Coordinates of C-alpha atoms and ligand atoms in Angstrom, one line a residue:
X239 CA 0.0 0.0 0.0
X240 CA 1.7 3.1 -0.5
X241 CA 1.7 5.8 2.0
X242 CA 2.1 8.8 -0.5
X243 CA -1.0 10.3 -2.1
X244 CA -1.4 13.0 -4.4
X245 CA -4.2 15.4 -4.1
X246 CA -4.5 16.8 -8.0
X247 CA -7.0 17.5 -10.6
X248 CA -5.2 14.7 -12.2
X249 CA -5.5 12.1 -9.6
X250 CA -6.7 13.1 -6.5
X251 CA -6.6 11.0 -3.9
X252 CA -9.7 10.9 -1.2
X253 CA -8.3 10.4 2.3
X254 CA -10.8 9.2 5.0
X255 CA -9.5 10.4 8.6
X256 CA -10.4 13.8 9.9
X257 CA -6.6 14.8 10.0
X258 CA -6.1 13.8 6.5
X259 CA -8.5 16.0 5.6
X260 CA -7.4 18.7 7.5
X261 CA -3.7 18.0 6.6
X262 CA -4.5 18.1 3.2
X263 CA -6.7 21.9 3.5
X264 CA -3.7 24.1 2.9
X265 CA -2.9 22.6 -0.6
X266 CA -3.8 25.0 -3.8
X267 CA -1.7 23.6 -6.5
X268 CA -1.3 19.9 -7.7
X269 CA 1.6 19.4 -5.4
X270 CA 2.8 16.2 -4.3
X271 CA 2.3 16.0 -0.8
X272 CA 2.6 13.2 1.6
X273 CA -0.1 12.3 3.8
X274 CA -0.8 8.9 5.1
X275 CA -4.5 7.9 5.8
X276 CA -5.6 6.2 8.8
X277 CA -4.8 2.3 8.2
X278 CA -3.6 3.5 4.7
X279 CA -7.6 3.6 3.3
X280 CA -7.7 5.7 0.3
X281 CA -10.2 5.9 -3.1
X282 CA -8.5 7.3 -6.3
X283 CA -10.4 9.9 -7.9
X284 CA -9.4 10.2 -11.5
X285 CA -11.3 10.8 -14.6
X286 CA -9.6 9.0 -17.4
X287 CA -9.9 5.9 -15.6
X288 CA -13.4 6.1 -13.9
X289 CA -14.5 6.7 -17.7
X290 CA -12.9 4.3 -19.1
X291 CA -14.3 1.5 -16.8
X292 CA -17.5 2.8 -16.9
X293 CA -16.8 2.3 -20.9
X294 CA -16.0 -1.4 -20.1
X295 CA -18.9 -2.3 -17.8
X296 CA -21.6 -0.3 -19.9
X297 CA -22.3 -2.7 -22.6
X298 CA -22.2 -5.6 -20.4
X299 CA -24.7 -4.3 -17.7
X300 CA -27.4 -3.5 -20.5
X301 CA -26.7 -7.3 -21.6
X302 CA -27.1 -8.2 -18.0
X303 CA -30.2 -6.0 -17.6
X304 CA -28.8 -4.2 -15.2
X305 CA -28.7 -0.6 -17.0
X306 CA -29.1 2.5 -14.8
X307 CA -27.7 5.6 -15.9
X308 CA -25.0 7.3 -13.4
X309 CA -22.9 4.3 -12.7
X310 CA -20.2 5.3 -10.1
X311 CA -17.0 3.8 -10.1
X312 CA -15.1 3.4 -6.9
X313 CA -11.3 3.2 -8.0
X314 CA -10.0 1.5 -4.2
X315 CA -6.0 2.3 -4.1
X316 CA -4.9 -1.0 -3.3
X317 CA -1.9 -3.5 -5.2
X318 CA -4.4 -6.6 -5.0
X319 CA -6.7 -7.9 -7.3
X320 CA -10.3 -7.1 -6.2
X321 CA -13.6 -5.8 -8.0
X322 CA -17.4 -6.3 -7.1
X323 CA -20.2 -4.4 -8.6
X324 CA -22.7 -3.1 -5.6
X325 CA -25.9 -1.3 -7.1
X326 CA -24.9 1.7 -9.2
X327 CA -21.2 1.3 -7.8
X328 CA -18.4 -0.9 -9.4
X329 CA -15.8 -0.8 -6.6
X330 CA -12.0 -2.1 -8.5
X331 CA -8.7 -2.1 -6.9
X332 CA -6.0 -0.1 -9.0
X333 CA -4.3 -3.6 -8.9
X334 CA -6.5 -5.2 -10.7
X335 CA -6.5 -2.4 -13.3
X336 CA -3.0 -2.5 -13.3
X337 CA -2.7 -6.6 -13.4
X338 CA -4.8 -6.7 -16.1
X339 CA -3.1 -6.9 -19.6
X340 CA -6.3 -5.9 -21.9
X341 CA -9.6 -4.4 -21.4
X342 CA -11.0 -8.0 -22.3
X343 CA -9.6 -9.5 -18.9
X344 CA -11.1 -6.2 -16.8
X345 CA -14.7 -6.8 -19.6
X346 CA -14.4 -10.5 -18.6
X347 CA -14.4 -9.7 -14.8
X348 CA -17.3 -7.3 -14.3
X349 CA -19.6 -10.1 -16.6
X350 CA -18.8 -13.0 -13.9
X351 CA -19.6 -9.9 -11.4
X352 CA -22.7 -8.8 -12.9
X353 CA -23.8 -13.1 -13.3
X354 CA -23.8 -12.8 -9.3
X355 CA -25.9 -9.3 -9.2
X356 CA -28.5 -11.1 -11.8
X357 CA -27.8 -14.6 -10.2
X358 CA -29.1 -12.8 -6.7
X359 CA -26.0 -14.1 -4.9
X360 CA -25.8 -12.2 -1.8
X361 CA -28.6 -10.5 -1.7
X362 CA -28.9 -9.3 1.8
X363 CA -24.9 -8.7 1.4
X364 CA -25.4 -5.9 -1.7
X365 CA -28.8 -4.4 0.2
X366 CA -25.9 -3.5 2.6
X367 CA -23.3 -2.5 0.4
X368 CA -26.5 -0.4 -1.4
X369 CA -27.3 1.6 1.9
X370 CA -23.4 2.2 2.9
X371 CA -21.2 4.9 2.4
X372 CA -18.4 4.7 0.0
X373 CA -15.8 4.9 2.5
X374 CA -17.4 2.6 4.7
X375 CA -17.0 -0.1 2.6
X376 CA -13.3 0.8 1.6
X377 CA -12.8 0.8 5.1
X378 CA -14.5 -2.6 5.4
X379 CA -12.6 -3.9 2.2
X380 CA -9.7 -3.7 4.0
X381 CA -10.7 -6.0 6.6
X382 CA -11.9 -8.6 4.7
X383 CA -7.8 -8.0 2.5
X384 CA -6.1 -8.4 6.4
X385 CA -8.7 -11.6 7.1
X386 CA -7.7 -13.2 4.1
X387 CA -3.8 -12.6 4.1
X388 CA -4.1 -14.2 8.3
X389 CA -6.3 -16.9 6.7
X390 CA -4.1 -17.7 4.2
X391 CA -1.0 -17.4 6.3
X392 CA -2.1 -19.6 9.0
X393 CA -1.0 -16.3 11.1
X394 CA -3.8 -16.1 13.7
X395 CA -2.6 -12.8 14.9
X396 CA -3.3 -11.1 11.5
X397 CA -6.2 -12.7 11.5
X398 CA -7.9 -11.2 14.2
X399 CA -6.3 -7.6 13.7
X400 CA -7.9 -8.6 10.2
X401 CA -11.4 -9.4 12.1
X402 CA -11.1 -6.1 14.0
X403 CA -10.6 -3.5 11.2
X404 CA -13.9 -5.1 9.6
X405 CA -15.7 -5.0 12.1
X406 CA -15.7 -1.4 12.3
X407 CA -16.5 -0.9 8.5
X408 CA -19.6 -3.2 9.3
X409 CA -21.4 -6.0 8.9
X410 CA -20.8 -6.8 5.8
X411 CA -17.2 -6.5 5.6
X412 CA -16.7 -9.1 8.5
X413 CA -19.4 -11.5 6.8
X414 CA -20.2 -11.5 3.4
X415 CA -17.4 -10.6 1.3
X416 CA -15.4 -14.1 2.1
X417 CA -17.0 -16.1 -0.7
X418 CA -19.4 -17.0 -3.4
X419 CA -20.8 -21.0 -3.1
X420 CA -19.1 -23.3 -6.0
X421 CA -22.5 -23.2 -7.7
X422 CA -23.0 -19.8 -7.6
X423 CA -19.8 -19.4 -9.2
X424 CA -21.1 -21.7 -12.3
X425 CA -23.9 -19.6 -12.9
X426 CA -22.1 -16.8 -12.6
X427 CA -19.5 -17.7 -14.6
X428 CA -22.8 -19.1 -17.0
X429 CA -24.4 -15.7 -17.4
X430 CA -21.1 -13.9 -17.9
X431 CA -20.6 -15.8 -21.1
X432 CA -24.2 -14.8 -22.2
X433 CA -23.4 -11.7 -21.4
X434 CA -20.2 -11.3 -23.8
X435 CA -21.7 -12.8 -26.5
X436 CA -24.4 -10.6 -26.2
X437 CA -22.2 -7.7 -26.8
X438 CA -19.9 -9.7 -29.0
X439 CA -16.9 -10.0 -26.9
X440 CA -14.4 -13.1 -26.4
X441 CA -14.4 -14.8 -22.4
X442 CA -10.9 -15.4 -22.9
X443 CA -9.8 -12.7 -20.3
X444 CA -12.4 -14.0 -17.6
X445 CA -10.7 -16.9 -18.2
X446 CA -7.4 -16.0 -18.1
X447 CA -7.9 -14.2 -14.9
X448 CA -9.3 -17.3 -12.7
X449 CA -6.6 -19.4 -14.2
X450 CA -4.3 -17.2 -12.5
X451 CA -6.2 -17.6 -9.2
X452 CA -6.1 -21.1 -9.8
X453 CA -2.6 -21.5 -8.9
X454 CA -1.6 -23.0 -6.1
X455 CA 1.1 -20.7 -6.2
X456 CA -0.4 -17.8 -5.7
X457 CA -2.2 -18.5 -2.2
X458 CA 0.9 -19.0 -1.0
X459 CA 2.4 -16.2 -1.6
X460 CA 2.7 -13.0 0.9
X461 CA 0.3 -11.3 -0.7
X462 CA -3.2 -12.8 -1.6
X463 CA -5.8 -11.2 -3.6
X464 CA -9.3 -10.8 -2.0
X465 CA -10.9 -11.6 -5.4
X466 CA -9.3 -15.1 -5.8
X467 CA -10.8 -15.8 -2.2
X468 CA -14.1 -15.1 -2.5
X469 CA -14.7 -16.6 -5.9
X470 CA -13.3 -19.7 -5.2
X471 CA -11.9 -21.5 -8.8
X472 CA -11.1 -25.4 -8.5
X473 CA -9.6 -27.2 -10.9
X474 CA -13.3 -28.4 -12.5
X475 CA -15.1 -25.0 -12.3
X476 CA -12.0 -24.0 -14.6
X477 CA -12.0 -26.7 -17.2
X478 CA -15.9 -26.1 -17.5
X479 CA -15.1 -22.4 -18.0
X480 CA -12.8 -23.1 -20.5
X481 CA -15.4 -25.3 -22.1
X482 CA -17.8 -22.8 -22.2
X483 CA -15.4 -19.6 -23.4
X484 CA -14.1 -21.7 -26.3
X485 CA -17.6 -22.9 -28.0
X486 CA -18.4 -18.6 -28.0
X487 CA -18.2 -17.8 -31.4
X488 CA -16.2 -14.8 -30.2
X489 CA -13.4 -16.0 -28.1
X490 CA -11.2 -15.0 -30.8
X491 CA -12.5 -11.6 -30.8
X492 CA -10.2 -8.9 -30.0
X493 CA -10.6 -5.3 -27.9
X494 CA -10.4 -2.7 -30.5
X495 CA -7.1 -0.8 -30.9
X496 CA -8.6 2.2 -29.7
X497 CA -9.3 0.8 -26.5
X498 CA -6.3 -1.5 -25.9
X499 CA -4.7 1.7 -26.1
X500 CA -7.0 3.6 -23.4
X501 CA -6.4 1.0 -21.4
X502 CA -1.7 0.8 -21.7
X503 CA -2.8 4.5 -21.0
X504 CA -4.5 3.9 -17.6
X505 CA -1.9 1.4 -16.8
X506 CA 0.7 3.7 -17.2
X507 CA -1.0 6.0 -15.2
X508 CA -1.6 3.6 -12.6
X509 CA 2.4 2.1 -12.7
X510 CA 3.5 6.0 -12.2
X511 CA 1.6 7.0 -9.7
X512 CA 1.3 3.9 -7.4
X513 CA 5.2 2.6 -8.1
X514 CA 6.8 5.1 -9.8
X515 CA 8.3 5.4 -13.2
X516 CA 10.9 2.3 -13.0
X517 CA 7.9 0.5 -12.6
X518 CA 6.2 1.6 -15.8
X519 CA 9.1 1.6 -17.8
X520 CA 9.0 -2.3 -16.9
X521 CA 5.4 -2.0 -18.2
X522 CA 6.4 -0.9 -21.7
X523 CA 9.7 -2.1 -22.3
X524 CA 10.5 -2.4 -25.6
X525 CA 7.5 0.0 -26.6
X526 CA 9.8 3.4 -26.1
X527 CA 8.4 6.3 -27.8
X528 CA 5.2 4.5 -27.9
X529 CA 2.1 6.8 -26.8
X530 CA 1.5 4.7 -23.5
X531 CA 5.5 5.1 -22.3
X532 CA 5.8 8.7 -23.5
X533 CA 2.6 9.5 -21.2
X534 CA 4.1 7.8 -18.6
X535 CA 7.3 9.8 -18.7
X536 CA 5.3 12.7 -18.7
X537 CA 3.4 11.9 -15.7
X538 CA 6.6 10.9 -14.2
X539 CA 7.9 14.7 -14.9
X540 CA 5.3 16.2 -13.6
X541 CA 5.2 14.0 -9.9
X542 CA 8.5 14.0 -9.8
X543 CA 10.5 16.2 -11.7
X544 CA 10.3 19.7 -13.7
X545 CA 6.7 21.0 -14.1
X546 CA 8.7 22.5 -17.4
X547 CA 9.7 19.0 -18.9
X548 CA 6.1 18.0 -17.9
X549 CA 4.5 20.7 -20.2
X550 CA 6.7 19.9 -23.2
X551 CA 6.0 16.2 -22.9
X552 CA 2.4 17.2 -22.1
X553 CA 2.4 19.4 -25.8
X554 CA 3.9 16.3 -27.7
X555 CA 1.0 14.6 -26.8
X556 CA -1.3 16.6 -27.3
X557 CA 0.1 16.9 -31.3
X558 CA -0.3 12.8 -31.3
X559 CA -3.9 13.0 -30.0
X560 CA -5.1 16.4 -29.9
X561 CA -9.0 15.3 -29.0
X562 CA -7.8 13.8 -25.6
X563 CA -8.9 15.5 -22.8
X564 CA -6.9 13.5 -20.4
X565 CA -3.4 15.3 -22.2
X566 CA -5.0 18.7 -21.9
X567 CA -5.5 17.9 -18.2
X568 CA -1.9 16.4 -17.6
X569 CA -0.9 19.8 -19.3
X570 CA -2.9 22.0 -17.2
X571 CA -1.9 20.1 -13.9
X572 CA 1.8 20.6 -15.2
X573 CA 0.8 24.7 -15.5
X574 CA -0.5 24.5 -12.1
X575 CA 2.7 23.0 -11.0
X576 CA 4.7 25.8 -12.5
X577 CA 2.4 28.2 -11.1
X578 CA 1.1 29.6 -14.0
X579 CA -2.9 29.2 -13.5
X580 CA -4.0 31.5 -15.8
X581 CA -3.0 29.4 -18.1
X582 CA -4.2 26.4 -16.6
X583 CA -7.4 27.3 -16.2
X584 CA -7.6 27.2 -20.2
X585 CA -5.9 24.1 -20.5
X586 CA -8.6 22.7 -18.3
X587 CA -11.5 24.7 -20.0
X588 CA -10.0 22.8 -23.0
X589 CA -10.1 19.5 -21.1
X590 CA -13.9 19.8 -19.9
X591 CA -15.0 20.8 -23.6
X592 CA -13.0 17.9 -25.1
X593 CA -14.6 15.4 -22.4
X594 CA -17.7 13.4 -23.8
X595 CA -18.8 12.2 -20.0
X596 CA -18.5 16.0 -18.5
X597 CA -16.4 14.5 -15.2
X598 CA -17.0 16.2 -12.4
X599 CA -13.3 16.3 -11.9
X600 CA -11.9 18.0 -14.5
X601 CA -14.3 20.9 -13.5
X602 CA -13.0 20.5 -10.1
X603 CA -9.4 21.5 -11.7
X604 CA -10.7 24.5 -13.6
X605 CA -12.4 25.6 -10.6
X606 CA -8.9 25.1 -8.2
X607 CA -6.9 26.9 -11.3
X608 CA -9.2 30.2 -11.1
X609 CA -9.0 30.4 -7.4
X610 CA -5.1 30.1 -7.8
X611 CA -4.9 33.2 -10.1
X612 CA -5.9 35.4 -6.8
X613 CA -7.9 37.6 -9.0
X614 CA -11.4 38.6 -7.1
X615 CA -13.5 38.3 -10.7
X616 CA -11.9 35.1 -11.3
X617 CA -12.4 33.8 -7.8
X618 CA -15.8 34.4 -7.8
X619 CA -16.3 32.2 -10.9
X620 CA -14.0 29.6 -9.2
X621 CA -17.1 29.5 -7.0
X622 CA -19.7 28.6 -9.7
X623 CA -17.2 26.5 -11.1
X624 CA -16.7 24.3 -8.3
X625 CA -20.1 24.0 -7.4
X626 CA -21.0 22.8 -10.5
X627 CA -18.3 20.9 -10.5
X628 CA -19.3 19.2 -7.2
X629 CA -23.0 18.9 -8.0
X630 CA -22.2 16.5 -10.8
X631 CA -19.7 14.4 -8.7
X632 CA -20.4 15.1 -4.6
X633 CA -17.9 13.0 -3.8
X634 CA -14.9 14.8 -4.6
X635 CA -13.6 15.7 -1.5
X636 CA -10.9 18.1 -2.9
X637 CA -13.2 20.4 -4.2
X638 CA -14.5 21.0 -1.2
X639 CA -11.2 22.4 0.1
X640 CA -11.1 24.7 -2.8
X641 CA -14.4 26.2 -2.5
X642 CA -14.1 26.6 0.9
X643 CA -10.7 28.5 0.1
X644 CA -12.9 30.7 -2.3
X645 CA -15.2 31.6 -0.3
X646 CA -13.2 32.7 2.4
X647 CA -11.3 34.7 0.2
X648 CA -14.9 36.6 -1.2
X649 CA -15.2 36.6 2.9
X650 CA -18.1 34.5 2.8
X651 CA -17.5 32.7 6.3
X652 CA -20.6 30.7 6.6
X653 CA -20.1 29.0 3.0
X654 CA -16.7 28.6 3.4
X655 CA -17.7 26.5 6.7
X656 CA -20.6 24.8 5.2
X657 CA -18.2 23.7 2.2
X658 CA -15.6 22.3 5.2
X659 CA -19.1 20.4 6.6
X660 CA -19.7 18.9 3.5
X661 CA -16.3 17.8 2.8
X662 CA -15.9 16.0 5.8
X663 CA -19.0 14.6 5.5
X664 CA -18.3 12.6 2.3
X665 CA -15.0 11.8 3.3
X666 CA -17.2 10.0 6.5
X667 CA -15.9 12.0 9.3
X668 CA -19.5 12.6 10.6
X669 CA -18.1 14.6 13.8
X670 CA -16.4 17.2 12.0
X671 CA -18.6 17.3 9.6
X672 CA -21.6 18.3 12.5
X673 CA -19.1 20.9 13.8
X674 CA -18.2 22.5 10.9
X675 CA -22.0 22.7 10.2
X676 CA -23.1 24.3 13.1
X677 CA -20.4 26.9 13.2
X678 CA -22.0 28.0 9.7
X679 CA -25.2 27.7 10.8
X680 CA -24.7 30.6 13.2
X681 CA -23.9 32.5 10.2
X682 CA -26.6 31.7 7.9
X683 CA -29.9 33.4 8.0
X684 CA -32.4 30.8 9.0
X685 CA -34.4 29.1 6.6
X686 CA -31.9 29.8 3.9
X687 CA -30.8 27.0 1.6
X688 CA -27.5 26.9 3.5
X689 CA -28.7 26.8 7.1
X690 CA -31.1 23.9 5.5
X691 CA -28.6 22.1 4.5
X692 CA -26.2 22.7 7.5
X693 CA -29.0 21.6 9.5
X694 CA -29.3 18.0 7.2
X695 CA -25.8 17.0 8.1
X696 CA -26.6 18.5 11.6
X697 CA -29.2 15.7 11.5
X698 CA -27.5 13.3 10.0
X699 CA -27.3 9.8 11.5
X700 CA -24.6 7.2 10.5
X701 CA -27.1 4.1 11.2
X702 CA -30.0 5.6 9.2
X703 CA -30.7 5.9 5.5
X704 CA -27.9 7.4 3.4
X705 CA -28.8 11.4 2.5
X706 CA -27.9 12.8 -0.9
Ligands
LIG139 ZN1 -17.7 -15.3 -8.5

């Protein structure tokens, strides 16, 4: 797990603890800084990958008849492999993303996921997962990762420091998550071939990714993936799998170029920021100067080196793919870098208006590079900005930081509290969430919209149905 997280437009990093949150308030620009979460929980908020994987599960949820428009993808920063679809949220582990070699194995995955959902496999398990907060079940994820690792180990001590951690994230975490029955994997595994030959895709990746579980190997090894734990994969279930993937008409098929290359994108993005560039030059070796390695040298530049070389790699790819809002925002998080946010805020306009899925995110950026320029006229549209920006995606706990930074420099006290409430509120720190509330409820004039809403998370109770 590593301990160093980024907060940027780019690939901001959600910290759960109170002081995390607080550490993290006096950050403007897309600095690396190091804070280390509480038991090392964090989500990955980033908006080239969260579309992308929305991209993958899409087609294979409407085969599934599971379609609902908003799907939310819960990127979990963690090296293992692990992935589960609960209601409208996919949760995936960065590991897995990274692990996986084509879209087809990540595709392949989310079908055997969505067989369960339509199989009703743990239903009272996802009616849980349904009603809990995001962090909550991170937080609970990582349980169930220390149960299995002590289970695995033998190590009874792990264990039970395992049992522990899940039993504060809930329920669920402590129970359900350790494993599907052997039949229940069948049909799962049943309905995920329907599934991709619905949409005309191959099973060879699904296939290819329990194989790996299969191996003995691998359970013995120090670190063991929750996935290959609760979806057990004897010897049989995999021959009959392989049966099954081979008679598809399409287990030949291929991902299309355009998105095998999305997805050496993500993984570059992925090796950089979770392992550094050494890591992703291992990725591509042999592909230098390819699009995937030159992005991850630019990435690398702008973590770790000269926001200056970042720009210029930055610019070179923009001339290869000039429609890719994902380049414009490496660029304008590269400007922020070099403190030059006038600038950045058009790179970031130019990201928004190139992005088909209108990510919260990158709004989120052009919000945070208005406020940086200082200038009243431009902080005061950093405050629409960001507000639009969070009203599309409420989870983005960084924009909260910056709007509260923007209103307290228009001297707007009570908003700049109520934006602090909110932010600690979906990062699930419910106490500083209530205190930051009040304190702007004092402000407010009562009955107005934000003293109503100060007054929600006032009211707020963590056992009780989820508010939006
Ligand atoms: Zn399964």
């Amino acid at each position: 797990m590593p301990t160093r997280s980024i907060l940027s437009a780019t690939f901001a990093i959600a910290l759960k603890t109170a002081t995390a949150f607080a550490v993290a308030l006096p950050l403007l620009t897309a600095t690396p800084t190091v804070a280390t979460a509480q038991k090392g929980v964090s989500i990955v908020r980033d908006a080239e990958i969260e579309a992308l994987v929305r991209d993958y599960a899409r087609p294979i949820l409407g085969a599934a008849g599971l379609s609902k428009s908003n799907i939310e993808i819960i990127l979990v920063n963690d090296r293992r492999f692990n992935a589960f679809v609960a209601g409208r949220r996919i949760f995936i582990n960065t590991g897995a993303l990274l692990m996986a070699e084509t879209p087809n194995e990540i595709i392949g995955v989310l079908a055997h996921e969505a067989g369960h959902i339509a199989g009703g496999h743990q239903e009272r398990l996802r009616e849980q997962l349904e009603r809990a907060q995001t962090m909550a079940i991170v937080a609970g994820l990582l349980g169930v990762g220390a149960v299995v690792a002590g289970a695995a180990s033998n190590s009874g001590e792990l264990a039970q420091a395992g049992a522990g951690v899940a039993a504060g994230g809930g329920e669920f975490a402590r129970r359900g998550l350790l494993g599907y029955q052997r039949t229940e994997e069948v049909t799962a595994d049943r309905s995920a071939i329907t599934y991709l030959n619905a949409t005309g895709q191959s099973a060879k990746g699904m296939l290819k990714t329990f194989q790996r579980f299969q191996s003995a190997l691998s359970l013995s090894g120090a670190r063991v993936d929750p996935y290959q734990v609760s979806h057990p994969a004897p010897r049989d279930r995999i021959a009959n799998l392989q049966t099954l993937a081979e008679s598809s008409p399409y287990y030949n098929e291929k991902d299309s170029p355009t998105l095998q290359q999305r997805h050496d994108l993500m993984r570059a993005k992925i090796a950089v920021f979770t392992q550094g560039q050494a890591a992703a030059s291992r990725l591509f070796r042999g592909e230098r100067g390819g699009l995937a390695a030159t992005y991850a040298e630019a990435l690398s530049a702008y973590l770790f080196g000269n926001p200056r070389t970042a720009i210029t790699k930055a610019d070179a790819l923009i001339k290869a793919q000039p429609k890719n809002p994902y380049f414009q925002e490496l660029r304008a998080d590269s400007l922020m870098k070099a403190n030059r946010p006038a600038e950045a805020a058009e790179a970031y306009a130019r990201a928004m208006k190139l992005d088909p899925v209108k990510s919260g995110t990158l709004q989120v950026g052009y919000g945070q590079a208005l406020l940086a320029t200082g200038k009243p006229d431009l902080v005061r549209k950093a405050v629409g900005e960001l507000q639009k920006g969070l009203d599309r995606d409420r989870q983005n706990v960084a924009g909260y930081q910056y709007l509260a930074q923007a209103y307290g420099q228009l001297g707007d006290e009570a908003s700049a509290e109520l934006a602090l409430a909110e932010g600690h509120y979906y990062s699930g720190n419910y106490q500083d969430a209530k205190i930051f509330a009040a304190r702007s409820q004092m402000k407010f004039k009562r009955g107005s919209p934000g003293w109503v809403r100060a007054q929600d998370i006032i009211n707020y109770r963590q056992t009780g149905k989820k508010k939006k």
